[in-house]
XYZ file of C-alpha atoms in Angstrom:
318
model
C 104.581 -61.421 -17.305
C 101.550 -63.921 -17.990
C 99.643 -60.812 -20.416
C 102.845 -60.390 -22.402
C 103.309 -63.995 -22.882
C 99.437 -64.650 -23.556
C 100.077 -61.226 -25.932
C 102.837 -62.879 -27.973
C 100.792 -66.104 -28.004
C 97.724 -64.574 -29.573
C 98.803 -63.894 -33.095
C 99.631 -67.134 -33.329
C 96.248 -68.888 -32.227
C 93.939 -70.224 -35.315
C 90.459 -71.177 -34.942
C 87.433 -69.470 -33.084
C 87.886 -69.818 -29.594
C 90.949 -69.444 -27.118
C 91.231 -70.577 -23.644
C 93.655 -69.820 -20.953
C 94.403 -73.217 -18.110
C 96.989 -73.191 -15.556
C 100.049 -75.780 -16.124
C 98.879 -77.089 -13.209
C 94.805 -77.411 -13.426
C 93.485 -79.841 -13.671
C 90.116 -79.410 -15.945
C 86.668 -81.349 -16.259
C 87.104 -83.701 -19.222
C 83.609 -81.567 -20.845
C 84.602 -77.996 -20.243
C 85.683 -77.412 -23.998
C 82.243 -78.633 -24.961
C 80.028 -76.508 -22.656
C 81.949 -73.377 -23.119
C 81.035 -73.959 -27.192
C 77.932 -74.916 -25.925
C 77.141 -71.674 -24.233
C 78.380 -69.894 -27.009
C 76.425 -71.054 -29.466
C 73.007 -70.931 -27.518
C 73.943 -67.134 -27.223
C 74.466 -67.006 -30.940
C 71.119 -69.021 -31.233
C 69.466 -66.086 -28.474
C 70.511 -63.538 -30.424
C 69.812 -64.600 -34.285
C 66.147 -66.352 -33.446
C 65.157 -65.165 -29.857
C 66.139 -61.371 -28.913
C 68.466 -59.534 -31.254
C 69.188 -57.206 -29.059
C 71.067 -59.624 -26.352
C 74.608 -59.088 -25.954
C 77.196 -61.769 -27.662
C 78.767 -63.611 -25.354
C 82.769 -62.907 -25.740
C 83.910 -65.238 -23.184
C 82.972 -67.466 -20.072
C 84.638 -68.224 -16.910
C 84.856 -71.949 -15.645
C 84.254 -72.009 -11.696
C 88.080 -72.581 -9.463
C 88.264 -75.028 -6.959
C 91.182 -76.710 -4.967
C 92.282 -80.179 -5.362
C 94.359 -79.735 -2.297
C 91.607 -77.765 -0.358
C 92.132 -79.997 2.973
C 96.242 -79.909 2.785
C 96.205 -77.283 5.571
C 94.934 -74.836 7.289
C 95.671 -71.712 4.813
C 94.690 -73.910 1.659
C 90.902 -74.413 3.915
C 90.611 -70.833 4.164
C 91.860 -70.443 0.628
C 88.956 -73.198 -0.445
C 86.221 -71.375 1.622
C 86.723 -68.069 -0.130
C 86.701 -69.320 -3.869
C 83.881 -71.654 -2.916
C 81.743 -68.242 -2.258
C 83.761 -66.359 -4.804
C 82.919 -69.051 -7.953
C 79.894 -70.901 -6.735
C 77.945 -68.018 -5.039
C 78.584 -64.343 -6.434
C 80.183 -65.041 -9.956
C 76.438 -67.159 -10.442
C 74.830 -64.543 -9.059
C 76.086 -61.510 -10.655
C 75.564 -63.492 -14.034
C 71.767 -63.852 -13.447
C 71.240 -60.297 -12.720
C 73.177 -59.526 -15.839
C 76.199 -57.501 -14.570
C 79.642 -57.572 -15.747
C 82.049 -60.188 -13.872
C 85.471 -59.961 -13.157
C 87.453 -62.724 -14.533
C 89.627 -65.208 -12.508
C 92.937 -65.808 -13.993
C 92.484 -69.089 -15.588
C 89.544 -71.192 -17.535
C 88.991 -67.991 -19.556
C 86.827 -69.107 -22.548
C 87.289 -66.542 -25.542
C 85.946 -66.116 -28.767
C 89.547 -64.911 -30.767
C 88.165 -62.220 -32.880
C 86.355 -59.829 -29.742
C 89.596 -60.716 -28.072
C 92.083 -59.250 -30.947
C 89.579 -56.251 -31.350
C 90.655 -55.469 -27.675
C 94.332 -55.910 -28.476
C 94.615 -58.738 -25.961
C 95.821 -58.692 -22.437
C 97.155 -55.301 -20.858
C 100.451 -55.932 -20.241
C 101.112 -53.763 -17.830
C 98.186 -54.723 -15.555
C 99.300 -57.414 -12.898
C 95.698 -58.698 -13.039
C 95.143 -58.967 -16.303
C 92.041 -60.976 -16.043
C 89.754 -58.721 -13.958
C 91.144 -55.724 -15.868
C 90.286 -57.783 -19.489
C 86.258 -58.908 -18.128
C 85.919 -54.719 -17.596
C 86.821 -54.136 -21.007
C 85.055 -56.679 -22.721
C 82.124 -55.615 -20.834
C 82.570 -51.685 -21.682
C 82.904 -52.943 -25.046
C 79.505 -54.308 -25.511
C 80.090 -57.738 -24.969
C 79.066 -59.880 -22.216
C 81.071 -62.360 -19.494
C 79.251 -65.254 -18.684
C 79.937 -68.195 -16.645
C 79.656 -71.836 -17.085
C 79.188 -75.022 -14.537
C 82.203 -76.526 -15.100
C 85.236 -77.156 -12.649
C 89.264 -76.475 -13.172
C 90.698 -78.101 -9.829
C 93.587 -76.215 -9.079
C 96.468 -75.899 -6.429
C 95.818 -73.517 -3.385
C 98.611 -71.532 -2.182
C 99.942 -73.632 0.736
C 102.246 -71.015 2.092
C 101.337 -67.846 4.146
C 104.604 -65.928 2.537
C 103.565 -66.445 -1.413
C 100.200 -66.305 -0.548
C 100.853 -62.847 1.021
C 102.462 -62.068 -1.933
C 99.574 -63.341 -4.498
C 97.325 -61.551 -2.787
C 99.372 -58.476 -2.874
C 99.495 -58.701 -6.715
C 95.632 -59.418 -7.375
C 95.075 -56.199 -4.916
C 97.611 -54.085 -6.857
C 95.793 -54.922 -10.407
C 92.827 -54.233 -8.935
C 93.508 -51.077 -7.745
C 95.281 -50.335 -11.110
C 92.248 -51.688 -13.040
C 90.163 -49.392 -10.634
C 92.268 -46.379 -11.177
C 92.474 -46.653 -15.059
C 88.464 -46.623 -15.532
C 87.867 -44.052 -13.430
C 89.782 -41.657 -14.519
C 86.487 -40.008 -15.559
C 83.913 -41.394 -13.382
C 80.185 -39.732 -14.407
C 81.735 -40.212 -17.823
C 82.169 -43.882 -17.647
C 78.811 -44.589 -15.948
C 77.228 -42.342 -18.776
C 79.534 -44.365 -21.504
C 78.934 -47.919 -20.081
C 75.710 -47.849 -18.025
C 74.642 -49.072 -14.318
C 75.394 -52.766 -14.784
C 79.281 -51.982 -15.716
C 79.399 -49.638 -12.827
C 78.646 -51.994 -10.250
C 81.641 -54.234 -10.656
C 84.018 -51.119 -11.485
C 82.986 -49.048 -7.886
C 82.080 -52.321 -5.538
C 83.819 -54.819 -6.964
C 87.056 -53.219 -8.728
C 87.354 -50.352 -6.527
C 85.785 -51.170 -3.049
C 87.712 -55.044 -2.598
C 91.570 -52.949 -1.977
C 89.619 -50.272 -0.056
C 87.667 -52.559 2.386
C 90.530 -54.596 2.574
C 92.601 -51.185 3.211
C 89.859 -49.961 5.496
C 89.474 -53.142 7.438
C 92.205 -52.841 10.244
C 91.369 -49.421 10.733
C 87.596 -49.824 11.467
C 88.213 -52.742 13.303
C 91.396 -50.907 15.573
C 88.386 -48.053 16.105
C 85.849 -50.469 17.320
C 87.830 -52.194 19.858
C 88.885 -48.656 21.087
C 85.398 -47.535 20.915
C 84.059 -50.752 22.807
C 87.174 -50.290 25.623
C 86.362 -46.615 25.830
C 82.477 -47.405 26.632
C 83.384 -50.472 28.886
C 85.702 -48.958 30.732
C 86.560 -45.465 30.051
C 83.006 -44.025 30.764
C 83.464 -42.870 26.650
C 80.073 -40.406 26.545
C 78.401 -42.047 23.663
C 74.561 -42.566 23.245
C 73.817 -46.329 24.017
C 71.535 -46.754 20.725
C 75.308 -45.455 18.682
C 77.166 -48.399 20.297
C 74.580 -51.137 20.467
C 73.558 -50.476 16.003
C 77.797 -50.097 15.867
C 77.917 -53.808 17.768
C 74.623 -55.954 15.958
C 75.805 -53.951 12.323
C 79.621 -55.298 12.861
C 78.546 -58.428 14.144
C 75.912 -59.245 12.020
C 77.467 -58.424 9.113
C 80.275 -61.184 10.026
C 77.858 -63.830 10.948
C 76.382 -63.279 7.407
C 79.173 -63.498 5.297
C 80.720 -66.446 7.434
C 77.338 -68.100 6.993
C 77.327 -67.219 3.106
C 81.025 -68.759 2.783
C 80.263 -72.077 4.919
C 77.625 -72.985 2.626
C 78.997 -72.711 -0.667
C 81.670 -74.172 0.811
C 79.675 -77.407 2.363
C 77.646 -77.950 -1.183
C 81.378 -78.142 -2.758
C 83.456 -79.801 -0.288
C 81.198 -80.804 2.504
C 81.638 -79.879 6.382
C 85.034 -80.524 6.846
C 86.065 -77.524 4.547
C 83.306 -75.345 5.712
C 83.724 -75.463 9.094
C 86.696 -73.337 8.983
C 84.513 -70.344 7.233
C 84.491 -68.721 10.760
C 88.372 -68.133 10.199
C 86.846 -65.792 7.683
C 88.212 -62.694 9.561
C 91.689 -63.983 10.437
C 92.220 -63.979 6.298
C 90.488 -60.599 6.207
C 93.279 -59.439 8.233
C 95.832 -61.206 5.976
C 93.761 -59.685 3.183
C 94.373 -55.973 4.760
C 98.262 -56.872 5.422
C 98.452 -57.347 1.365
C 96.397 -55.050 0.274
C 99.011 -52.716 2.185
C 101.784 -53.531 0.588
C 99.934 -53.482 -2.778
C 99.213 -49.717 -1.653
C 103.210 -49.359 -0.923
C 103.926 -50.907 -4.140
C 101.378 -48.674 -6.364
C 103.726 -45.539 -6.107
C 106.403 -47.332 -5.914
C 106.480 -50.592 -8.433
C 102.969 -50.878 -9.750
C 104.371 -53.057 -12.749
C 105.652 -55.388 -9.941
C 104.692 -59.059 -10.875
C 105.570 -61.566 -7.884
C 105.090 -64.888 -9.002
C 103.836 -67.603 -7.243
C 105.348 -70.753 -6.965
C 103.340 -74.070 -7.574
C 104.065 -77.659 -6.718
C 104.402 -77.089 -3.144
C 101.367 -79.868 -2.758
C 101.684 -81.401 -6.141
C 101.315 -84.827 -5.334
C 98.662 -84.485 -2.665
C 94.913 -84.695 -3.622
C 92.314 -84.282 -1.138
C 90.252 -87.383 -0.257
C 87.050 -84.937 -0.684
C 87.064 -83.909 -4.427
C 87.239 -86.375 -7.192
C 89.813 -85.360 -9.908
C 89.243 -85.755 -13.535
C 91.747 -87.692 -15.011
């Protein structure tokens, strides 16, 4: 699996820092310099400024798709981590709370990284799982604006099956910390807690929840509509503007992240938003399945399916 091989890989690193890239991405020619860059203004912070700031023990470069336009999945695909990497990875970094890392574009300094014994290899999403403990272990995930163009999945069938895997390590990552819950909170604080319970935890369980609720409110609706269902009005009409609205705001949220990185052509598909909810919910079943039954389960991905193709709306670093 990618931990054990980054595992075996470790001792053999020299220097200060360590970063993990894709065979295929396809990086911004400065990335190595503004992940040292961040670095050392946090070493600057912490020797001159405020000594009681948190080093900075690695920083995630923002994802993007050089085949975002290549079809109709790989638009969806480049909606999501347009929101994902431009919106709430920023966002969560500002207000000082732990991040979950993507898989690739990791920025390390070696020696945290060795004090935390690497990658878990038994974690299928070794990333997110390795930002929680870096963060429980009083240091500090950052992020940095700089761009790794990468290949979307272009196929529903692996991309069922990536999705199934992230779920699965997040629900593994989720199950590990809170084995102890008040006790972790108590151990690692508020910040810390936030991406464990509604990050970590809540993603597989909305996406679990997510049929259900929405079977429930088309039976509701059918049973009020037509059915006579005795149910206060007010119930029903909060039930309709509180589903409703909260679509319309994350669809919103996604098209324009995805506009101020692509531009309309990509972000016009953000109201497709729920179809890959449902896909979401289909995977994030089968990660459930495969919990009890294969939980060290890691289905690769295949890559090259869109190689050669590069989107007429990003310019590639060469």
């Amino acid at each position: 699996t990618k931990p054990r091989a980054c595992n075996y890989a470790l001792p053999l690193c020299r220097g200060e820092f360590v970063v993990i890239f894709d065979a295929e991405d396809r990086p911004e020619a400065d990335q190595l310099r503004e992940a040292v860059r961040a670095f050392r203004a946090n070493d600057f912070t912490r020797e001159h400024l405020d000594r009681t700031a948190k080093p900075l023990h690695v920083v995630q470069a923002g994802l993007s798709y050089f085949n975002a336009d290549y079809n109709v999945l790989t638009r969806m695909f480049a909606n999501e981590y347009a929101f994902w990497f431009d919106g709430m990875l920023p966002g969560l970094d500002e207000l000082g709370i732990p991040i979950p890392l993507g898989g690739t574009s990791n920025h390390f300094r070696i020696e945290p990284l060795r004090e935390l014994d690497g990658w878990d290899p038994y974690n299928v999403t070794e990333d997110a799982d390795l930002g929680i403990r870096v963060a429980t272990h009083g240091g500090k995930v950052g992020v940095i604006h700089s761009t790794t163009w990468e290949e979307a999945c272009a196929d529903a069938g692996a991309w069922i099956r990536q999705r199934t895997r992230w779920i699965k390590g997040y629900m593994v990552t989720a199950a590990v910390n809170s084995r102890h819950p008040f006790a972790w909170v108590r151990r690692h604080g508020l910040g810390a807690a936030v991406t464990l319970f509604a990050l970590i935890l809540s993603t597989p369980l909305a996406f679990l929840a997510y049929p259900l609720i929405l079977a429930f409110t088309v039976i509701t609706y059918v049973g009020v509509s037509m059915q006579a269902l005795n149910m206060p009005e007010w119930i029903f009409q909060v039930g309709l503007i509180n589903m409703l609205a909260g679509n319309v705001i994350m669809i919103v949220a996604t098209a324009i992240a995805a506009w101020r990185r692509y531009g309309w052509r990509i972000a016009v598909f953000a109201p497709l938003n729920p179809i890959s909810w449902l896909m979401h919910s289909f995977a994030a079943w089968r990660a459930a399945w495969q919990m009890y039954f294969e939980p060290h389960r890691w289905e690769k991905t295949p890559h090259g399916i869109s190689e050669d193709y590069e989107s007429e709306l990003v310019t590639l670093p060469r």
